[in-house]
């Protein structure tokens, strides 16, 4: 079996040798054997693990990629696969949310008849809407303070009541927040939607997020291939 130096692994990815050592320390790649002089001895298995980890970083972010690889190396393969499954589930949820927002915009811009659907749609309380979006009620109240949401109050109870347009605005805000947009920008976009005009900013934001979702999906495929190859080769060895 051919051996590699830390510099060999680092050079392939434009990393420092210290970064490679740190990844080994944190369990993202297997522990290396040592020479009599204390120098690390890496193999192609370490190189494959590093390729898989860095691909997972692109697909899922540093924190989740690290958890996946440490679970793999600590015997928690099923947990690692569950983490990957959750990532795919979130991607699907984001795609569905994007589709929902696009349909909502279509209803807004399709003429006077579109608003009739909103009037008869189901309403939600702040708790129900937070559960639907997997957020906290405090987050929705923060969005209300920022002007993103404008729920009415039930005259009998004083509780917030979210109608269909409010739910649409919350879905849009959730999507754009995941896309990295600030609350001030989101408030501007939502206001444009409320007035059914000036939707260029919204269209650009949705197109940007669509491209981001596509890129993430492709990154997940690449990461899955490299991780699968690493697992197969490790099992064979």
Tab-separated table of C-alpha atoms in Angstrom:
chain	number	residue	atom	x	y	z
A	1	UNK	CA	0.000	0.000	0.000
A	2	UNK	CA	1.443	3.364	-1.006
A	3	UNK	CA	1.937	5.941	1.703
A	4	UNK	CA	1.347	9.686	1.613
A	5	UNK	CA	2.608	12.650	3.589
A	6	UNK	CA	0.365	15.352	5.106
A	7	UNK	CA	1.669	17.680	2.397
A	8	UNK	CA	0.442	15.294	-0.296
A	9	UNK	CA	-3.112	15.377	1.034
A	10	UNK	CA	-2.985	19.123	1.585
A	11	UNK	CA	-1.662	19.927	-1.897
A	12	UNK	CA	-4.576	18.230	-3.684
A	13	UNK	CA	-7.069	20.614	-2.087
A	14	UNK	CA	-4.988	23.737	-1.595
A	15	UNK	CA	-4.944	23.239	2.180
A	16	UNK	CA	-2.261	23.700	4.766
A	17	UNK	CA	-0.701	20.630	6.337
A	18	UNK	CA	-1.963	21.902	9.682
A	19	UNK	CA	-5.530	21.791	8.365
A	20	UNK	CA	-5.049	18.116	7.477
A	21	UNK	CA	-3.723	17.420	10.974
A	22	UNK	CA	-6.691	19.253	12.455
A	23	UNK	CA	-9.122	17.154	10.411
A	24	UNK	CA	-7.434	14.024	11.723
A	25	UNK	CA	-7.575	15.340	15.293
A	26	UNK	CA	-11.305	16.072	14.947
A	27	UNK	CA	-12.068	12.636	13.488
A	28	UNK	CA	-12.976	13.811	9.979
A	29	UNK	CA	-10.318	11.503	8.523
A	30	UNK	CA	-8.977	8.317	10.172
A	31	UNK	CA	-6.116	8.450	12.622
A	32	UNK	CA	-2.750	8.035	10.923
A	33	UNK	CA	-0.103	5.523	11.852
A	34	UNK	CA	3.278	6.917	12.890
A	35	UNK	CA	6.839	6.163	11.903
A	36	UNK	CA	9.465	5.424	14.513
A	37	UNK	CA	10.345	9.089	14.333
A	38	UNK	CA	6.761	10.146	15.015
A	39	UNK	CA	5.869	11.251	11.491
A	40	UNK	CA	2.351	10.618	10.254
A	41	UNK	CA	1.799	7.974	7.576
A	42	UNK	CA	-1.267	8.564	5.440
A	43	UNK	CA	-2.675	6.225	2.810
A	44	UNK	CA	-5.099	6.455	-0.080
A	45	UNK	CA	-7.862	5.729	2.440
A	46	UNK	CA	-7.034	8.991	4.203
A	47	UNK	CA	-7.028	10.813	0.878
A	48	UNK	CA	-10.439	9.335	0.042
A	49	UNK	CA	-11.805	10.333	3.447
A	50	UNK	CA	-10.560	13.871	2.962
A	51	UNK	CA	-12.178	14.099	-0.484
A	52	UNK	CA	-15.453	12.868	0.973
A	53	UNK	CA	-15.316	15.286	3.913
A	54	UNK	CA	-14.598	18.344	1.780
A	55	UNK	CA	-17.373	17.379	-0.651
A	56	UNK	CA	-19.748	17.034	2.305
A	57	UNK	CA	-18.724	20.512	3.475
A	58	UNK	CA	-19.793	21.937	0.112
A	59	UNK	CA	-23.095	20.059	0.244
A	60	UNK	CA	-24.053	20.329	3.930
A	61	UNK	CA	-21.752	22.856	5.594
A	62	UNK	CA	-18.816	22.368	7.962
A	63	UNK	CA	-20.768	21.386	11.077
A	64	UNK	CA	-22.920	18.678	9.508
A	65	UNK	CA	-20.069	17.350	7.352
A	66	UNK	CA	-17.948	16.946	10.456
A	67	UNK	CA	-20.725	15.104	12.290
A	68	UNK	CA	-21.234	12.744	9.353
A	69	UNK	CA	-17.562	11.810	9.131
A	70	UNK	CA	-17.059	11.404	12.874
A	71	UNK	CA	-20.085	9.107	13.020
A	72	UNK	CA	-18.640	7.060	10.146
A	73	UNK	CA	-15.315	6.698	11.931
A	74	UNK	CA	-16.876	5.935	15.329
A	75	UNK	CA	-19.103	3.135	14.047
A	76	UNK	CA	-22.264	5.190	13.711
A	77	UNK	CA	-22.891	4.627	10.021
A	78	UNK	CA	-26.679	4.532	10.427
A	79	UNK	CA	-26.580	7.876	12.247
A	80	UNK	CA	-24.399	9.327	9.506
A	81	UNK	CA	-26.861	8.149	6.865
A	82	UNK	CA	-29.751	9.629	8.844
A	83	UNK	CA	-27.981	12.995	8.898
A	84	UNK	CA	-27.604	12.790	5.119
A	85	UNK	CA	-31.269	11.847	4.768
A	86	UNK	CA	-32.269	14.887	6.808
A	87	UNK	CA	-30.219	17.082	4.507
A	88	UNK	CA	-32.044	15.726	1.471
A	89	UNK	CA	-35.371	16.196	3.250
A	90	UNK	CA	-34.531	19.842	3.927
A	91	UNK	CA	-33.585	20.347	0.297
A	92	UNK	CA	-36.928	18.892	-0.777
A	93	UNK	CA	-38.732	21.136	1.703
A	94	UNK	CA	-36.926	24.173	0.319
A	95	UNK	CA	-37.926	23.212	-3.216
A	96	UNK	CA	-41.542	22.823	-2.145
A	97	UNK	CA	-41.448	26.190	-0.375
A	98	UNK	CA	-39.996	27.816	-3.469
A	99	UNK	CA	-42.786	26.323	-5.576
A	100	UNK	CA	-45.356	27.562	-3.046
A	101	UNK	CA	-43.996	31.094	-3.235
A	102	UNK	CA	-43.966	31.043	-7.028
A	103	UNK	CA	-47.608	29.924	-7.052
A	104	UNK	CA	-48.472	32.634	-4.548
A	105	UNK	CA	-46.911	35.244	-6.793
A	106	UNK	CA	-48.838	33.810	-9.721
A	107	UNK	CA	-52.094	34.218	-7.798
A	108	UNK	CA	-51.196	37.780	-6.910
A	109	UNK	CA	-50.446	38.801	-10.459
A	110	UNK	CA	-53.207	36.870	-12.215
A	111	UNK	CA	-55.912	39.460	-11.644
A	112	UNK	CA	-58.688	40.432	-9.228
A	113	UNK	CA	-60.049	36.902	-8.941
A	114	UNK	CA	-56.870	35.708	-7.249
A	115	UNK	CA	-57.594	37.490	-3.983
A	116	UNK	CA	-60.826	35.579	-3.517
A	117	UNK	CA	-58.909	32.383	-2.813
A	118	UNK	CA	-57.038	34.076	0.032
A	119	UNK	CA	-60.238	35.212	1.695
A	120	UNK	CA	-61.543	31.656	2.129
A	121	UNK	CA	-58.259	29.962	2.928
A	122	UNK	CA	-57.486	28.425	6.307
A	123	UNK	CA	-56.136	30.750	8.979
A	124	UNK	CA	-53.409	29.902	11.485
A	125	UNK	CA	-52.432	31.049	14.946
A	126	UNK	CA	-48.862	32.114	15.644
A	127	UNK	CA	-48.173	28.704	17.183
A	128	UNK	CA	-49.671	26.822	14.251
A	129	UNK	CA	-47.732	28.870	11.718
A	130	UNK	CA	-44.502	28.461	13.689
A	131	UNK	CA	-45.050	24.686	13.770
A	132	UNK	CA	-45.799	24.655	10.035
A	133	UNK	CA	-42.514	26.450	9.275
A	134	UNK	CA	-40.543	24.666	12.022
A	135	UNK	CA	-39.696	27.978	13.622
A	136	UNK	CA	-40.378	29.476	17.035
A	137	UNK	CA	-43.247	31.901	17.703
A	138	UNK	CA	-40.601	34.379	18.854
A	139	UNK	CA	-39.086	34.350	15.357
A	140	UNK	CA	-42.461	35.193	13.809
A	141	UNK	CA	-42.948	38.020	16.292
A	142	UNK	CA	-39.507	39.336	15.343
A	143	UNK	CA	-40.546	39.271	11.686
A	144	UNK	CA	-43.690	41.155	12.618
A	145	UNK	CA	-41.611	43.820	14.359
A	146	UNK	CA	-39.483	44.087	11.200
A	147	UNK	CA	-42.617	44.711	9.120
A	148	UNK	CA	-42.437	41.409	7.269
A	149	UNK	CA	-45.649	40.048	8.782
A	150	UNK	CA	-48.810	42.044	9.496
A	151	UNK	CA	-51.288	39.673	11.153
A	152	UNK	CA	-54.620	40.979	12.406
A	153	UNK	CA	-55.771	40.487	15.969
A	154	UNK	CA	-58.808	38.498	16.972
A	155	UNK	CA	-61.115	41.138	18.526
A	156	UNK	CA	-62.376	38.661	21.114
A	157	UNK	CA	-59.030	37.237	22.292
A	158	UNK	CA	-56.420	39.703	21.051
A	159	UNK	CA	-54.418	36.812	19.583
A	160	UNK	CA	-52.647	37.115	16.253
A	161	UNK	CA	-54.508	35.590	13.297
A	162	UNK	CA	-52.573	34.756	10.124
A	163	UNK	CA	-54.657	34.613	6.948
A	164	UNK	CA	-53.499	33.208	3.581
A	165	UNK	CA	-51.557	36.346	2.510
A	166	UNK	CA	-49.790	36.360	5.898
A	167	UNK	CA	-48.910	32.674	5.526
A	168	UNK	CA	-47.586	33.398	2.034
A	169	UNK	CA	-45.446	36.230	3.416
A	170	UNK	CA	-44.112	33.944	6.174
A	171	UNK	CA	-43.238	31.215	3.650
A	172	UNK	CA	-41.446	33.799	1.535
A	173	UNK	CA	-39.570	35.206	4.519
A	174	UNK	CA	-38.501	31.725	5.598
A	175	UNK	CA	-37.211	30.951	2.120
A	176	UNK	CA	-35.279	34.193	1.788
A	177	UNK	CA	-33.801	33.909	5.274
A	178	UNK	CA	-32.438	30.482	4.332
A	179	UNK	CA	-31.028	32.149	1.239
A	180	UNK	CA	-29.059	34.561	3.409
A	181	UNK	CA	-31.188	37.682	2.962
A	182	UNK	CA	-31.481	40.179	5.809
A	183	UNK	CA	-34.755	41.160	7.449
A	184	UNK	CA	-34.731	44.672	5.954
A	185	UNK	CA	-34.381	43.293	2.429
A	186	UNK	CA	-37.085	40.704	3.036
A	187	UNK	CA	-39.449	43.372	4.379
A	188	UNK	CA	-38.963	45.373	1.169
A	189	UNK	CA	-39.639	42.374	-1.046
A	190	UNK	CA	-42.726	41.347	0.932
A	191	UNK	CA	-44.106	44.878	0.714
A	192	UNK	CA	-43.698	44.735	-3.059
A	193	UNK	CA	-45.699	41.526	-3.117
A	194	UNK	CA	-48.427	43.012	-0.947
A	195	UNK	CA	-48.907	45.824	-3.407
A	196	UNK	CA	-48.696	43.379	-6.354
A	197	UNK	CA	-46.097	45.532	-8.058
A	198	UNK	CA	-42.353	45.897	-8.443
A	199	UNK	CA	-41.762	42.148	-8.371
A	200	UNK	CA	-38.413	42.314	-10.170
A	201	UNK	CA	-36.554	42.093	-6.855
A	202	UNK	CA	-38.614	39.075	-5.857
A	203	UNK	CA	-38.100	37.315	-9.188
A	204	UNK	CA	-34.342	37.856	-8.931
A	205	UNK	CA	-34.283	36.538	-5.368
A	206	UNK	CA	-36.266	33.437	-6.300
A	207	UNK	CA	-34.066	32.795	-9.340
A	208	UNK	CA	-30.955	33.113	-7.152
A	209	UNK	CA	-32.371	30.662	-4.636
A	210	UNK	CA	-33.382	28.229	-7.396
A	211	UNK	CA	-29.791	28.207	-8.629
A	212	UNK	CA	-28.567	27.722	-5.064
A	213	UNK	CA	-30.892	24.741	-4.580
A	214	UNK	CA	-29.704	23.213	-7.841
A	215	UNK	CA	-26.069	23.691	-6.842
A	216	UNK	CA	-26.724	22.142	-3.432
A	217	UNK	CA	-28.456	19.163	-5.011
A	218	UNK	CA	-25.534	18.539	-7.348
A	219	UNK	CA	-23.095	18.955	-4.440
A	220	UNK	CA	-25.036	16.332	-2.485
A	221	UNK	CA	-24.719	13.899	-5.387
A	222	UNK	CA	-20.969	14.488	-5.625
A	223	UNK	CA	-20.543	14.074	-1.868
A	224	UNK	CA	-22.622	10.892	-1.827
A	225	UNK	CA	-20.473	9.397	-4.572
A	226	UNK	CA	-17.197	10.181	-2.805
A	227	UNK	CA	-18.460	9.017	0.578
A	228	UNK	CA	-19.840	5.819	-0.940
A	229	UNK	CA	-16.531	5.113	-2.639
A	230	UNK	CA	-14.652	5.723	0.616
A	231	UNK	CA	-16.962	3.390	2.548
A	232	UNK	CA	-16.715	0.685	-0.121
A	233	UNK	CA	-12.933	0.834	-0.292
A	234	UNK	CA	-12.591	0.886	3.504
A	235	UNK	CA	-14.822	-2.162	3.878
A	236	UNK	CA	-12.884	-3.988	1.167
A	237	UNK	CA	-9.566	-3.243	2.855
